[in-house]
PDB file of C-alpha atoms in Angstrom:
ATOM      1  CA  UNK G   1      -0.020  -0.025   0.008  1.00  0.00           C
ATOM      2  CA  UNK G   2       0.827   3.629  -0.186  1.00  0.00           C
ATOM      3  CA  UNK G   3       0.454   5.240   3.259  1.00  0.00           C
ATOM      4  CA  UNK G   4       0.624   8.856   4.339  1.00  0.00           C
ATOM      5  CA  UNK G   5       1.329   9.688   7.953  1.00  0.00           C
ATOM      6  CA  UNK G   6       0.591  13.226   8.950  1.00  0.00           C
ATOM      7  CA  UNK G   7       2.775  14.406  11.816  1.00  0.00           C
ATOM      8  CA  UNK G   8       6.435  13.409  12.354  1.00  0.00           C
ATOM      9  CA  UNK G   9       6.519  13.577  16.056  1.00  0.00           C
ATOM     10  CA  UNK G  10       6.809  10.612  18.559  1.00  0.00           C
ATOM     11  CA  UNK G  11       3.660   8.859  17.383  1.00  0.00           C
ATOM     12  CA  UNK G  12       3.817   9.779  13.734  1.00  0.00           C
ATOM     13  CA  UNK G  13       7.326   8.618  13.103  1.00  0.00           C
ATOM     14  CA  UNK G  14       6.656   5.439  15.072  1.00  0.00           C
ATOM     15  CA  UNK G  15       3.598   4.646  12.930  1.00  0.00           C
ATOM     16  CA  UNK G  16       5.614   5.389   9.781  1.00  0.00           C
ATOM     17  CA  UNK G  17       8.425   3.066  10.951  1.00  0.00           C
ATOM     18  CA  UNK G  18       6.198   0.019  11.579  1.00  0.00           C
ATOM     19  CA  UNK G  19       4.252   0.567   8.404  1.00  0.00           C
ATOM     20  CA  UNK G  20       7.475   0.751   6.320  1.00  0.00           C
ATOM     21  CA  UNK G  21       8.810  -2.309   8.220  1.00  0.00           C
ATOM     22  CA  UNK G  22       5.688  -4.190   7.017  1.00  0.00           C
ATOM     23  CA  UNK G  23       6.476  -3.485   3.392  1.00  0.00           C
ATOM     24  CA  UNK G  24       4.424  -0.392   2.608  1.00  0.00           C
ATOM     25  CA  UNK G  25       5.588   2.812   1.001  1.00  0.00           C
ATOM     26  CA  UNK G  26       5.206   5.678   3.494  1.00  0.00           C
ATOM     27  CA  UNK G  27       5.281   9.491   3.155  1.00  0.00           C
ATOM     28  CA  UNK G  28       5.735  11.406   6.514  1.00  0.00           C
ATOM     29  CA  UNK G  29       4.362  14.967   6.401  1.00  0.00           C
ATOM     30  CA  UNK G  30       4.769  17.760   8.947  1.00  0.00           C
ATOM     31  CA  UNK G  31       4.501  21.566   8.746  1.00  0.00           C
ATOM     32  CA  UNK G  32       8.198  22.282   8.950  1.00  0.00           C
ATOM     33  CA  UNK G  33      11.178  20.693   7.196  1.00  0.00           C
ATOM     34  CA  UNK G  34      12.990  20.420  10.544  1.00  0.00           C
ATOM     35  CA  UNK G  35      10.152  18.357  12.057  1.00  0.00           C
ATOM     36  CA  UNK G  36      10.188  16.031   8.988  1.00  0.00           C
ATOM     37  CA  UNK G  37      13.917  15.562   9.153  1.00  0.00           C
ATOM     38  CA  UNK G  38      13.869  14.977  12.886  1.00  0.00           C
ATOM     39  CA  UNK G  39      11.254  12.345  12.510  1.00  0.00           C
ATOM     40  CA  UNK G  40      13.027  10.418   9.802  1.00  0.00           C
ATOM     41  CA  UNK G  41      16.323  10.656  11.862  1.00  0.00           C
ATOM     42  CA  UNK G  42      14.507   9.259  14.849  1.00  0.00           C
ATOM     43  CA  UNK G  43      13.323   6.292  12.749  1.00  0.00           C
ATOM     44  CA  UNK G  44      16.888   5.703  11.579  1.00  0.00           C
ATOM     45  CA  UNK G  45      18.157   5.863  15.148  1.00  0.00           C
ATOM     46  CA  UNK G  46      15.613   3.400  16.378  1.00  0.00           C
ATOM     47  CA  UNK G  47      16.458   0.977  13.525  1.00  0.00           C
ATOM     48  CA  UNK G  48      20.145   1.247  14.349  1.00  0.00           C
ATOM     49  CA  UNK G  49      19.280   0.397  17.946  1.00  0.00           C
ATOM     50  CA  UNK G  50      17.302  -2.604  16.764  1.00  0.00           C
ATOM     51  CA  UNK G  51      20.254  -3.808  14.703  1.00  0.00           C
ATOM     52  CA  UNK G  52      22.569  -3.438  17.746  1.00  0.00           C
ATOM     53  CA  UNK G  53      20.064  -5.506  19.838  1.00  0.00           C
ATOM     54  CA  UNK G  54      19.734  -8.029  16.983  1.00  0.00           C
ATOM     55  CA  UNK G  55      16.004  -7.365  16.730  1.00  0.00           C
ATOM     56  CA  UNK G  56      16.385  -6.088  13.120  1.00  0.00           C
ATOM     57  CA  UNK G  57      18.798  -7.010  10.436  1.00  0.00           C
ATOM     58  CA  UNK G  58      20.714  -4.497   8.390  1.00  0.00           C
ATOM     59  CA  UNK G  59      18.800  -5.590   5.266  1.00  0.00           C
ATOM     60  CA  UNK G  60      15.408  -5.103   6.941  1.00  0.00           C
ATOM     61  CA  UNK G  61      16.374  -1.666   8.262  1.00  0.00           C
ATOM     62  CA  UNK G  62      17.746  -0.480   4.890  1.00  0.00           C
ATOM     63  CA  UNK G  63      14.690  -1.792   3.061  1.00  0.00           C
ATOM     64  CA  UNK G  64      12.385   0.068   5.484  1.00  0.00           C
ATOM     65  CA  UNK G  65      14.308   3.291   5.024  1.00  0.00           C
ATOM     66  CA  UNK G  66      14.045   2.979   1.251  1.00  0.00           C
ATOM     67  CA  UNK G  67      10.306   2.910   1.564  1.00  0.00           C
ATOM     68  CA  UNK G  68      10.248   6.136   3.646  1.00  0.00           C
ATOM     69  CA  UNK G  69      10.176   9.723   2.416  1.00  0.00           C
ATOM     70  CA  UNK G  70       9.155  13.051   3.877  1.00  0.00           C
ATOM     71  CA  UNK G  71       7.567  16.283   2.788  1.00  0.00           C
ATOM     72  CA  UNK G  72       5.930  19.473   4.156  1.00  0.00           C
ATOM     73  CA  UNK G  73       3.422  19.491   1.254  1.00  0.00           C
ATOM     74  CA  UNK G  74       0.112  17.824   2.237  1.00  0.00           C
ATOM     75  CA  UNK G  75      -0.956  17.285  -1.390  1.00  0.00           C
ATOM     76  CA  UNK G  76       2.246  15.420  -2.189  1.00  0.00           C
ATOM     77  CA  UNK G  77       1.982  13.365   1.003  1.00  0.00           C
ATOM     78  CA  UNK G  78      -1.495  12.026   0.327  1.00  0.00           C
ATOM     79  CA  UNK G  79      -1.343  11.642  -3.427  1.00  0.00           C
ATOM     80  CA  UNK G  80      -2.250   8.071  -4.306  1.00  0.00           C
ATOM     81  CA  UNK G  81      -2.491   7.031  -0.661  1.00  0.00           C
ATOM     82  CA  UNK G  82      -4.609   4.009   0.205  1.00  0.00           C
ATOM     83  CA  UNK G  83      -4.460   4.985   3.878  1.00  0.00           C
ATOM     84  CA  UNK G  84      -3.881   8.368   5.541  1.00  0.00           C
ATOM     85  CA  UNK G  85      -3.052   8.290   9.274  1.00  0.00           C
ATOM     86  CA  UNK G  86      -3.419  11.588  10.967  1.00  0.00           C
ATOM     87  CA  UNK G  87      -1.160  12.001  14.027  1.00  0.00           C
ATOM     88  CA  UNK G  88      -1.283  15.758  14.616  1.00  0.00           C
ATOM     89  CA  UNK G  89      -1.499  17.229  18.177  1.00  0.00           C
ATOM     90  CA  UNK G  90      -4.436  16.436  20.368  1.00  0.00           C
ATOM     91  CA  UNK G  91      -6.664  19.374  19.500  1.00  0.00           C
ATOM     92  CA  UNK G  92     -10.170  18.648  18.212  1.00  0.00           C
ATOM     93  CA  UNK G  93     -10.286  21.677  15.882  1.00  0.00           C
ATOM     94  CA  UNK G  94      -6.820  20.919  14.437  1.00  0.00           C
ATOM     95  CA  UNK G  95      -7.881  17.273  13.717  1.00  0.00           C
ATOM     96  CA  UNK G  96     -11.176  18.311  12.167  1.00  0.00           C
ATOM     97  CA  UNK G  97      -9.421  20.895   9.962  1.00  0.00           C
ATOM     98  CA  UNK G  98      -6.903  18.280   8.945  1.00  0.00           C
ATOM     99  CA  UNK G  99      -9.684  15.885   8.094  1.00  0.00           C
ATOM    100  CA  UNK G 100     -11.351  18.516   5.858  1.00  0.00           C
ATOM    101  CA  UNK G 101      -8.074  19.350   4.087  1.00  0.00           C
ATOM    102  CA  UNK G 102      -7.199  15.680   3.504  1.00  0.00           C
ATOM    103  CA  UNK G 103     -10.545  14.752   2.082  1.00  0.00           C
ATOM    104  CA  UNK G 104     -10.258  17.402  -0.633  1.00  0.00           C
ATOM    105  CA  UNK G 105      -7.089  15.860  -1.836  1.00  0.00           C
ATOM    106  CA  UNK G 106      -7.442  12.031  -1.585  1.00  0.00           C
ATOM    107  CA  UNK G 107      -9.153   9.569  -3.816  1.00  0.00           C
ATOM    108  CA  UNK G 108     -12.848   8.546  -3.018  1.00  0.00           C
ATOM    109  CA  UNK G 109     -11.792   5.128  -1.628  1.00  0.00           C
ATOM    110  CA  UNK G 110      -8.859   6.306   0.534  1.00  0.00           C
ATOM    111  CA  UNK G 111      -9.301   5.375   4.191  1.00  0.00           C
ATOM    112  CA  UNK G 112      -8.620   8.119   6.691  1.00  0.00           C
ATOM    113  CA  UNK G 113      -7.630   7.195  10.226  1.00  0.00           C
ATOM    114  CA  UNK G 114      -7.058   9.370  13.288  1.00  0.00           C
ATOM    115  CA  UNK G 115      -4.544   8.395  15.921  1.00  0.00           C
ATOM    116  CA  UNK G 116      -6.326  10.360  18.691  1.00  0.00           C
ATOM    117  CA  UNK G 117      -5.790   8.840  22.165  1.00  0.00           C
ATOM    118  CA  UNK G 118      -9.024  10.140  23.734  1.00  0.00           C
ATOM    119  CA  UNK G 119     -10.925  12.675  21.519  1.00  0.00           C
ATOM    120  CA  UNK G 120     -14.206  11.743  19.895  1.00  0.00           C
ATOM    121  CA  UNK G 121     -13.569   9.938  16.563  1.00  0.00           C
ATOM    122  CA  UNK G 122     -17.222  10.533  15.721  1.00  0.00           C
ATOM    123  CA  UNK G 123     -16.782  14.318  16.055  1.00  0.00           C
ATOM    124  CA  UNK G 124     -13.516  14.259  14.026  1.00  0.00           C
ATOM    125  CA  UNK G 125     -15.266  12.135  11.324  1.00  0.00           C
ATOM    126  CA  UNK G 126     -18.055  14.648  11.124  1.00  0.00           C
ATOM    127  CA  UNK G 127     -15.712  17.021   9.362  1.00  0.00           C
ATOM    128  CA  UNK G 128     -15.582  14.677   6.361  1.00  0.00           C
ATOM    129  CA  UNK G 129     -18.365  14.441   3.731  1.00  0.00           C
ATOM    130  CA  UNK G 130     -17.615  10.742   3.126  1.00  0.00           C
ATOM    131  CA  UNK G 131     -17.458  10.017   6.846  1.00  0.00           C
ATOM    132  CA  UNK G 132     -17.960   6.271   6.507  1.00  0.00           C
ATOM    133  CA  UNK G 133     -14.297   5.912   5.626  1.00  0.00           C
ATOM    134  CA  UNK G 134     -13.071   7.488   8.811  1.00  0.00           C
ATOM    135  CA  UNK G 135     -11.904   5.330  11.810  1.00  0.00           C
ATOM    136  CA  UNK G 136      -9.706   5.668  14.849  1.00  0.00           C
ATOM    137  CA  UNK G 137      -6.303   3.807  14.999  1.00  0.00           C
ATOM    138  CA  UNK G 138      -4.949   4.427  18.466  1.00  0.00           C
ATOM    139  CA  UNK G 139      -1.226   3.356  18.572  1.00  0.00           C
ATOM    140  CA  UNK G 140       0.769   3.172  21.740  1.00  0.00           C
ATOM    141  CA  UNK G 141       4.187   4.592  22.545  1.00  0.00           C
ATOM    142  CA  UNK G 142       6.819   3.415  21.697  1.00  0.00           C
ATOM    143  CA  UNK G 143       4.959   2.222  18.511  1.00  0.00           C
ATOM    144  CA  UNK G 144       7.739  -0.176  17.406  1.00  0.00           C
ATOM    145  CA  UNK G 145       7.578  -2.070  20.705  1.00  0.00           C
ATOM    146  CA  UNK G 146       3.918  -1.882  21.871  1.00  0.00           C
ATOM    147  CA  UNK G 147       1.845  -4.701  20.417  1.00  0.00           C
ATOM    148  CA  UNK G 148      -1.611  -3.119  20.767  1.00  0.00           C
ATOM    149  CA  UNK G 149      -3.653  -0.892  18.308  1.00  0.00           C
ATOM    150  CA  UNK G 150      -7.035   0.156  19.476  1.00  0.00           C
ATOM    151  CA  UNK G 151      -9.479   0.344  16.592  1.00  0.00           C
ATOM    152  CA  UNK G 152     -12.075   2.945  17.510  1.00  0.00           C
ATOM    153  CA  UNK G 153     -15.338   2.688  15.556  1.00  0.00           C
ATOM    154  CA  UNK G 154     -17.048   6.008  15.013  1.00  0.00           C
ATOM    155  CA  UNK G 155     -20.707   6.337  14.630  1.00  0.00           C
ATOM    156  CA  UNK G 156     -20.218   6.825  10.959  1.00  0.00           C
ATOM    157  CA  UNK G 157     -17.599   4.126  10.235  1.00  0.00           C
ATOM    158  CA  UNK G 158     -18.796   1.591   7.642  1.00  0.00           C
ATOM    159  CA  UNK G 159     -18.042  -2.074   7.622  1.00  0.00           C
ATOM    160  CA  UNK G 160     -15.532  -1.913   4.701  1.00  0.00           C
ATOM    161  CA  UNK G 161     -13.493   0.660   6.644  1.00  0.00           C
ATOM    162  CA  UNK G 162     -13.491  -1.478   9.755  1.00  0.00           C
ATOM    163  CA  UNK G 163     -12.460  -4.535   7.810  1.00  0.00           C
ATOM    164  CA  UNK G 164      -9.659  -2.579   6.194  1.00  0.00           C
ATOM    165  CA  UNK G 165      -8.411  -1.334   9.593  1.00  0.00           C
ATOM    166  CA  UNK G 166      -8.295  -4.853  11.018  1.00  0.00           C
ATOM    167  CA  UNK G 167      -6.298  -6.046   8.046  1.00  0.00           C
ATOM    168  CA  UNK G 168      -3.856  -3.148   8.249  1.00  0.00           C
ATOM    169  CA  UNK G 169      -3.237  -3.578  11.999  1.00  0.00           C
ATOM    170  CA  UNK G 170      -2.625  -7.336  11.567  1.00  0.00           C
ATOM    171  CA  UNK G 171      -0.380  -6.706   8.584  1.00  0.00           C
ATOM    172  CA  UNK G 172       1.897  -4.510  10.632  1.00  0.00           C
ATOM    173  CA  UNK G 173       2.014  -7.303  13.201  1.00  0.00           C
ATOM    174  CA  UNK G 174       0.067  -5.546  15.929  1.00  0.00           C
ATOM    175  CA  UNK G 175      -2.928  -6.862  17.822  1.00  0.00           C
ATOM    176  CA  UNK G 176      -6.217  -5.053  17.232  1.00  0.00           C
ATOM    177  CA  UNK G 177      -8.649  -4.334  20.004  1.00  0.00           C
ATOM    178  CA  UNK G 178     -12.052  -2.990  18.709  1.00  0.00           C
ATOM    179  CA  UNK G 179     -13.923  -0.444  20.810  1.00  0.00           C
ATOM    180  CA  UNK G 180     -16.944   1.776  20.277  1.00  0.00           C
ATOM    181  CA  UNK G 181     -16.162   5.435  20.251  1.00  0.00           C
ATOM    182  CA  UNK G 182     -16.597   6.811  23.821  1.00  0.00           C
ATOM    183  CA  UNK G 183     -14.602   9.269  25.907  1.00  0.00           C
ATOM    184  CA  UNK G 184     -11.127   7.844  26.517  1.00  0.00           C
ATOM    185  CA  UNK G 185     -11.990   4.664  24.628  1.00  0.00           C
ATOM    186  CA  UNK G 186     -10.896   1.753  26.774  1.00  0.00           C
ATOM    187  CA  UNK G 187      -7.098   2.097  27.164  1.00  0.00           C
ATOM    188  CA  UNK G 188      -6.817   5.849  27.760  1.00  0.00           C
ATOM    189  CA  UNK G 189      -9.664   5.836  30.225  1.00  0.00           C
ATOM    190  CA  UNK G 190      -8.139   3.049  32.264  1.00  0.00           C
ATOM    191  CA  UNK G 191      -4.579   4.189  31.876  1.00  0.00           C
ATOM    192  CA  UNK G 192      -5.319   7.779  32.891  1.00  0.00           C
ATOM    193  CA  UNK G 193      -7.334   6.718  35.835  1.00  0.00           C
ATOM    194  CA  UNK G 194      -4.366   4.762  37.119  1.00  0.00           C
ATOM    195  CA  UNK G 195      -1.956   7.670  36.314  1.00  0.00           C
ATOM    196  CA  UNK G 196      -4.074  10.270  38.016  1.00  0.00           C
ATOM    197  CA  UNK G 197      -4.346   8.230  41.225  1.00  0.00           C
ATOM    198  CA  UNK G 198      -0.576   7.685  41.189  1.00  0.00           C
ATOM    199  CA  UNK G 199      -0.001  11.484  40.921  1.00  0.00           C
ATOM    200  CA  UNK G 200      -2.507  12.022  43.859  1.00  0.00           C
ATOM    201  CA  UNK G 201      -0.365   9.568  45.889  1.00  0.00           C
ATOM    202  CA  UNK G 202       2.708  11.599  45.212  1.00  0.00           C
ATOM    203  CA  UNK G 203       0.860  14.745  46.207  1.00  0.00           C
ATOM    204  CA  UNK G 204      -0.276  13.076  49.509  1.00  0.00           C
ATOM    205  CA  UNK G 205       3.217  11.765  50.293  1.00  0.00           C
ATOM    206  CA  UNK G 206       2.050   8.160  50.205  1.00  0.00           C
ATOM    207  CA  UNK G 207       5.261   7.068  48.432  1.00  0.00           C
ATOM    208  CA  UNK G 208       8.121   8.257  46.267  1.00  0.00           C
ATOM    209  CA  UNK G 209       7.447   8.152  42.462  1.00  0.00           C
ATOM    210  CA  UNK G 210      10.046   5.358  42.106  1.00  0.00           C
ATOM    211  CA  UNK G 211       8.331   3.296  44.722  1.00  0.00           C
ATOM    212  CA  UNK G 212       4.877   3.822  43.179  1.00  0.00           C
ATOM    213  CA  UNK G 213       6.218   2.798  39.781  1.00  0.00           C
ATOM    214  CA  UNK G 214       8.057  -0.232  41.203  1.00  0.00           C
ATOM    215  CA  UNK G 215       4.854  -1.394  42.948  1.00  0.00           C
ATOM    216  CA  UNK G 216       3.026  -1.587  39.644  1.00  0.00           C
ATOM    217  CA  UNK G 217       5.956  -2.966  37.635  1.00  0.00           C
ATOM    218  CA  UNK G 218       6.798  -5.719  40.151  1.00  0.00           C
ATOM    219  CA  UNK G 219       3.461  -6.275  41.782  1.00  0.00           C
ATOM    220  CA  UNK G 220       1.282  -6.182  38.630  1.00  0.00           C
ATOM    221  CA  UNK G 221       3.854  -6.823  35.912  1.00  0.00           C
ATOM    222  CA  UNK G 222       3.342  -3.492  34.209  1.00  0.00           C
ATOM    223  CA  UNK G 223       6.251  -2.858  31.788  1.00  0.00           C
ATOM    224  CA  UNK G 224       6.392   0.792  33.029  1.00  0.00           C
ATOM    225  CA  UNK G 225       4.993   2.428  36.148  1.00  0.00           C
ATOM    226  CA  UNK G 226       2.163   5.028  35.892  1.00  0.00           C
ATOM    227  CA  UNK G 227       4.381   8.037  36.907  1.00  0.00           C
ATOM    228  CA  UNK G 228       7.136   7.256  34.418  1.00  0.00           C
ATOM    229  CA  UNK G 229       4.522   6.595  31.765  1.00  0.00           C
ATOM    230  CA  UNK G 230       3.067  10.076  32.322  1.00  0.00           C
ATOM    231  CA  UNK G 231       6.506  11.540  31.849  1.00  0.00           C
ATOM    232  CA  UNK G 232       7.021   9.569  28.644  1.00  0.00           C
ATOM    233  CA  UNK G 233       3.625  10.393  27.185  1.00  0.00           C
ATOM    234  CA  UNK G 234       3.980  14.108  28.147  1.00  0.00           C
ATOM    235  CA  UNK G 235       2.400  15.717  31.195  1.00  0.00           C
ATOM    236  CA  UNK G 236       0.778  18.312  28.942  1.00  0.00           C
ATOM    237  CA  UNK G 237      -0.924  15.494  26.999  1.00  0.00           C
ATOM    238  CA  UNK G 238      -2.017  13.855  30.237  1.00  0.00           C
ATOM    239  CA  UNK G 239      -3.488  17.133  31.457  1.00  0.00           C
ATOM    240  CA  UNK G 240      -5.441  17.707  28.167  1.00  0.00           C
ATOM    241  CA  UNK G 241      -6.862  14.187  28.410  1.00  0.00           C
ATOM    242  CA  UNK G 242      -7.863  14.554  31.966  1.00  0.00           C
ATOM    243  CA  UNK G 243      -9.638  17.860  31.364  1.00  0.00           C
ATOM    244  CA  UNK G 244     -11.521  16.366  28.439  1.00  0.00           C
ATOM    245  CA  UNK G 245     -12.518  13.280  30.432  1.00  0.00           C
ATOM    246  CA  UNK G 246     -13.582  15.455  33.397  1.00  0.00           C
ATOM    247  CA  UNK G 247     -15.869  17.454  31.115  1.00  0.00           C
ATOM    248  CA  UNK G 248     -17.306  14.247  29.620  1.00  0.00           C
ATOM    249  CA  UNK G 249     -17.351  11.820  32.571  1.00  0.00           C
ATOM    250  CA  UNK G 250     -17.219  13.818  35.736  1.00  0.00           C
ATOM    251  CA  UNK G 251     -15.051  14.833  38.688  1.00  0.00           C
ATOM    252  CA  UNK G 252     -13.244  11.459  39.169  1.00  0.00           C
ATOM    253  CA  UNK G 253     -10.947  12.681  36.330  1.00  0.00           C
ATOM    254  CA  UNK G 254     -10.145  16.064  37.949  1.00  0.00           C
ATOM    255  CA  UNK G 255      -6.468  16.814  37.249  1.00  0.00           C
ATOM    256  CA  UNK G 256      -4.262  16.936  40.377  1.00  0.00           C
ATOM    257  CA  UNK G 257      -2.631  20.251  41.277  1.00  0.00           C
ATOM    258  CA  UNK G 258       0.804  18.572  41.071  1.00  0.00           C
ATOM    259  CA  UNK G 259       0.200  17.936  37.478  1.00  0.00           C
ATOM    260  CA  UNK G 260      -1.089  21.406  36.716  1.00  0.00           C
ATOM    261  CA  UNK G 261       2.007  22.988  38.406  1.00  0.00           C
ATOM    262  CA  UNK G 262       4.367  20.797  36.354  1.00  0.00           C
ATOM    263  CA  UNK G 263       2.674  21.799  33.093  1.00  0.00           C
ATOM    264  CA  UNK G 264       2.657  25.507  34.098  1.00  0.00           C
ATOM    265  CA  UNK G 265       6.340  25.392  34.780  1.00  0.00           C
ATOM    266  CA  UNK G 266       7.097  23.745  31.484  1.00  0.00           C
ATOM    267  CA  UNK G 267       8.142  20.534  33.090  1.00  0.00           C
ATOM    268  CA  UNK G 268       6.411  18.160  30.656  1.00  0.00           C
ATOM    269  CA  UNK G 269       8.409  15.047  31.221  1.00  0.00           C
ATOM    270  CA  UNK G 270      10.928  13.228  29.107  1.00  0.00           C
ATOM    271  CA  UNK G 271      10.647  15.666  26.179  1.00  0.00           C
ATOM    272  CA  UNK G 272      11.665  18.613  28.301  1.00  0.00           C
ATOM    273  CA  UNK G 273      14.126  16.841  30.569  1.00  0.00           C
ATOM    274  CA  UNK G 274      12.050  17.042  33.673  1.00  0.00           C
ATOM    275  CA  UNK G 275       8.589  16.039  34.849  1.00  0.00           C
ATOM    276  CA  UNK G 276       8.042  13.959  37.919  1.00  0.00           C
ATOM    277  CA  UNK G 277      11.424  12.587  37.094  1.00  0.00           C
ATOM    278  CA  UNK G 278      14.634  14.208  35.749  1.00  0.00           C
ATOM    279  CA  UNK G 279      15.721  12.896  32.375  1.00  0.00           C
ATOM    280  CA  UNK G 280      19.063  12.969  30.571  1.00  0.00           C
ATOM    281  CA  UNK G 281      19.597  11.385  27.081  1.00  0.00           C
ATOM    282  CA  UNK G 282      16.212   9.638  27.320  1.00  0.00           C
ATOM    283  CA  UNK G 283      16.986   8.015  30.745  1.00  0.00           C
ATOM    284  CA  UNK G 284      15.722   8.766  34.284  1.00  0.00           C
ATOM    285  CA  UNK G 285      18.557  10.127  36.386  1.00  0.00           C
ATOM    286  CA  UNK G 286      16.559  11.178  39.414  1.00  0.00           C
ATOM    287  CA  UNK G 287      13.279  12.301  40.909  1.00  0.00           C
ATOM    288  CA  UNK G 288      12.279  15.940  40.323  1.00  0.00           C
ATOM    289  CA  UNK G 289      13.360  18.136  43.329  1.00  0.00           C
ATOM    290  CA  UNK G 290      10.163  20.157  43.230  1.00  0.00           C
ATOM    291  CA  UNK G 291       8.226  19.902  46.484  1.00  0.00           C
ATOM    292  CA  UNK G 292       4.689  18.804  45.785  1.00  0.00           C
ATOM    293  CA  UNK G 293       2.213  20.113  48.240  1.00  0.00           C
TER     294      UNK G 293
END
């Protein structure tokens, strides 16, 4: 297939990588050349790491890179695409605007997917005239490692689109879980609930972030604790999701003050070097010294 991925950030370049690894031609598009180049470089770095760990062969990595290209031109990115995966920031108006722009440029039978982690796929799809071809494909970070893709069925999604989505997810060697469009879907709603309670425990002095994470990693076999996961996802993203879920589902999703203070201070987690943890070169080197009250 020909696949366009809109957004070269953490999720976008991860989606592009696994799609190219599965044998598809992929164009990555972002609004600035720097963003596109950074995304493609991140893919190359990840593949090099895979080679070092003997998870990927040199031939597989080179073949995947050959299938990848980048552009800042939306029309060039989606031309001839069988599938367009939107991975722009979590803003409903931005996603709906992207949907409108894409639909004007693609073929009538092109499937359009949104990678939103919590926003209404039904509302995003409403921006398209041919809304039956719109579906949610919620990937997880890091995309090349995580085995799940949540297929989110909008009110408008038709059966052919749903069948296509299942086939694509299985083709890129991920496991599909199908859910009906609802606030937070299944994974985000459950994951955020755990994360917000962990942050409240930090606020209340119940335990150190490392101990809270260790409790879930060792006691429940989670690959990553909820505090670390929040830092990896981005505390600004966590806050946006919580505010949306609070509006839709009630006060149990009220964001903790500790999270709000971190975001206001620009301490967004791994991507800024500090959140609840301190990060250097992508690794945790300590717990943030900020006193949480």
